[in-house]
Amino acid sequence: MSERTLAIIKPDAVKKQAIGDIISQYEQAGLRPVAMRMLVMGKGIAEGFYAVHRARPFFDSLCTFMSSGPVVVLVLKGENAIKKNRELMGATDPAKADKGTIRAKHGTNIEYNAVHGSDSPETARVEIAYFFPEMSVVG
Ligand code: IDP
């Protein structure tokens, strides 16, 4: 089943000049970008995006990090895109991520972990709509 997922190349990975490598990994896995933009999230935009985590102890630090520099936000489309992207990303903590995953390669620690990926169809729908009006998604 072809589906969409939201991916974010986080500020740490943009700073490390890993945008090209990460997008290349999406494409090689059969995940096709169908929407893409670069932006700096204001703190409030980051807080809204991560609202489900607002009770977690790392919430403020996470939102400060996510608004600390440019990010690349993409909609990826493909067969089982949500699960496939989560596998490609690896575990939240790069130290525990499987070899060859994006987080193992480009992540620094459990917070600065290079990429975001939606974790369910409902989350994907909400997250895509947070950044992209339907008319700006081309597939
Ligand atoms: P996920 O990104 O692998 O789905 P979540 O648990 O949804 O992981 O957490 C969202 C983001 O919050 C992570 O990608 C990471 O940047 C940050 N984060 C998660 N756990 C911690 C933590 O224990 N300390 C600091 N930051 C964390």
Short mmCIF file of N, CA, C and O and ligand atoms in Angstrom, two decimals, residues 10 50 53 56 58 62 86 92 103 110-111 113 116, ligand 1:
data_model
loop_
_atom_site.label_atom_id
_atom_site.label_comp_id
_atom_site.label_asym_id
_atom_site.label_seq_id
_atom_site.Cartn_x
_atom_site.Cartn_y
_atom_site.Cartn_z
N LYS A 10 16.91 17.30 10.62
CA LYS A 10 16.99 18.21 11.77
C LYS A 10 18.20 19.15 11.67
O LYS A 10 19.11 18.91 10.87
N TYR A 50 5.70 19.31 18.34
CA TYR A 50 5.99 18.26 19.33
C TYR A 50 5.03 18.30 20.53
O TYR A 50 5.36 17.81 21.61
N HIS A 53 4.63 15.70 23.18
CA HIS A 53 5.73 15.47 24.12
C HIS A 53 5.81 16.55 25.21
O HIS A 53 6.80 16.61 25.95
N ARG A 56 7.04 15.80 28.68
CA ARG A 56 8.32 15.11 28.85
C ARG A 56 9.40 16.08 29.34
O ARG A 56 9.41 17.26 28.99
N PHE A 58 12.36 16.51 28.47
CA PHE A 58 13.24 17.05 27.43
C PHE A 58 12.52 17.99 26.46
O PHE A 58 13.11 18.46 25.49
N LEU A 62 14.30 20.05 23.50
CA LEU A 62 14.02 19.55 22.15
C LEU A 62 13.53 20.69 21.25
O LEU A 62 14.00 20.83 20.11
N ARG A 86 10.91 4.59 9.27
CA ARG A 86 11.34 4.35 10.66
C ARG A 86 12.52 3.36 10.68
O ARG A 86 13.45 3.51 11.48
N THR A 92 15.82 5.80 18.22
CA THR A 92 15.89 7.21 18.66
C THR A 92 17.30 7.57 19.13
O THR A 92 17.81 8.64 18.79
N ARG A 103 20.40 7.45 11.56
CA ARG A 103 20.80 7.96 12.88
C ARG A 103 22.15 7.40 13.33
O ARG A 103 22.93 8.11 13.98
N ILE A 110 20.89 11.16 21.82
CA ILE A 110 19.45 10.85 21.80
C ILE A 110 18.60 12.06 21.41
O ILE A 110 17.49 11.91 20.90
N GLU A 111 19.10 13.27 21.61
CA GLU A 111 18.36 14.47 21.20
C GLU A 111 18.76 14.92 19.79
O GLU A 111 17.91 15.14 18.92
N ASN A 113 19.53 13.77 16.85
CA ASN A 113 19.54 12.47 16.17
C ASN A 113 19.17 12.55 14.68
O ASN A 113 18.67 11.60 14.10
N HIS A 116 13.64 13.16 11.76
CA HIS A 116 12.34 12.82 12.33
C HIS A 116 11.57 12.00 11.29
O HIS A 116 11.72 12.22 10.09
P1 IDP B 1 11.41 9.34 17.66
O1 IDP B 1 11.90 10.64 17.03
O2 IDP B 1 12.39 8.21 17.46
O3 IDP B 1 10.00 8.97 17.25
P2 IDP B 1 10.36 10.25 20.25
O4 IDP B 1 10.34 9.42 21.50
O5 IDP B 1 9.05 10.53 19.56
O6 IDP B 1 11.41 9.57 19.26
O7 IDP B 1 11.04 11.64 20.64
C1 IDP B 1 11.01 12.75 19.78
C2 IDP B 1 12.38 13.39 19.76
O8 IDP B 1 12.68 13.89 21.06
C3 IDP B 1 13.54 12.46 19.44
O9 IDP B 1 13.72 12.23 18.05
C4 IDP B 1 14.70 13.18 20.06
O10 IDP B 1 15.19 14.26 19.25
C5 IDP B 1 14.08 13.76 21.33
N1 IDP B 1 14.23 12.86 22.49
C6 IDP B 1 13.64 11.66 22.71
N2 IDP B 1 14.00 11.12 23.88
C7 IDP B 1 14.86 12.02 24.44
C8 IDP B 1 15.58 12.06 25.68
O11 IDP B 1 15.52 11.13 26.51
N3 IDP B 1 16.37 13.16 25.89
C9 IDP B 1 16.46 14.21 25.01
N4 IDP B 1 15.79 14.22 23.83
C10 IDP B 1 15.00 13.14 23.55
#
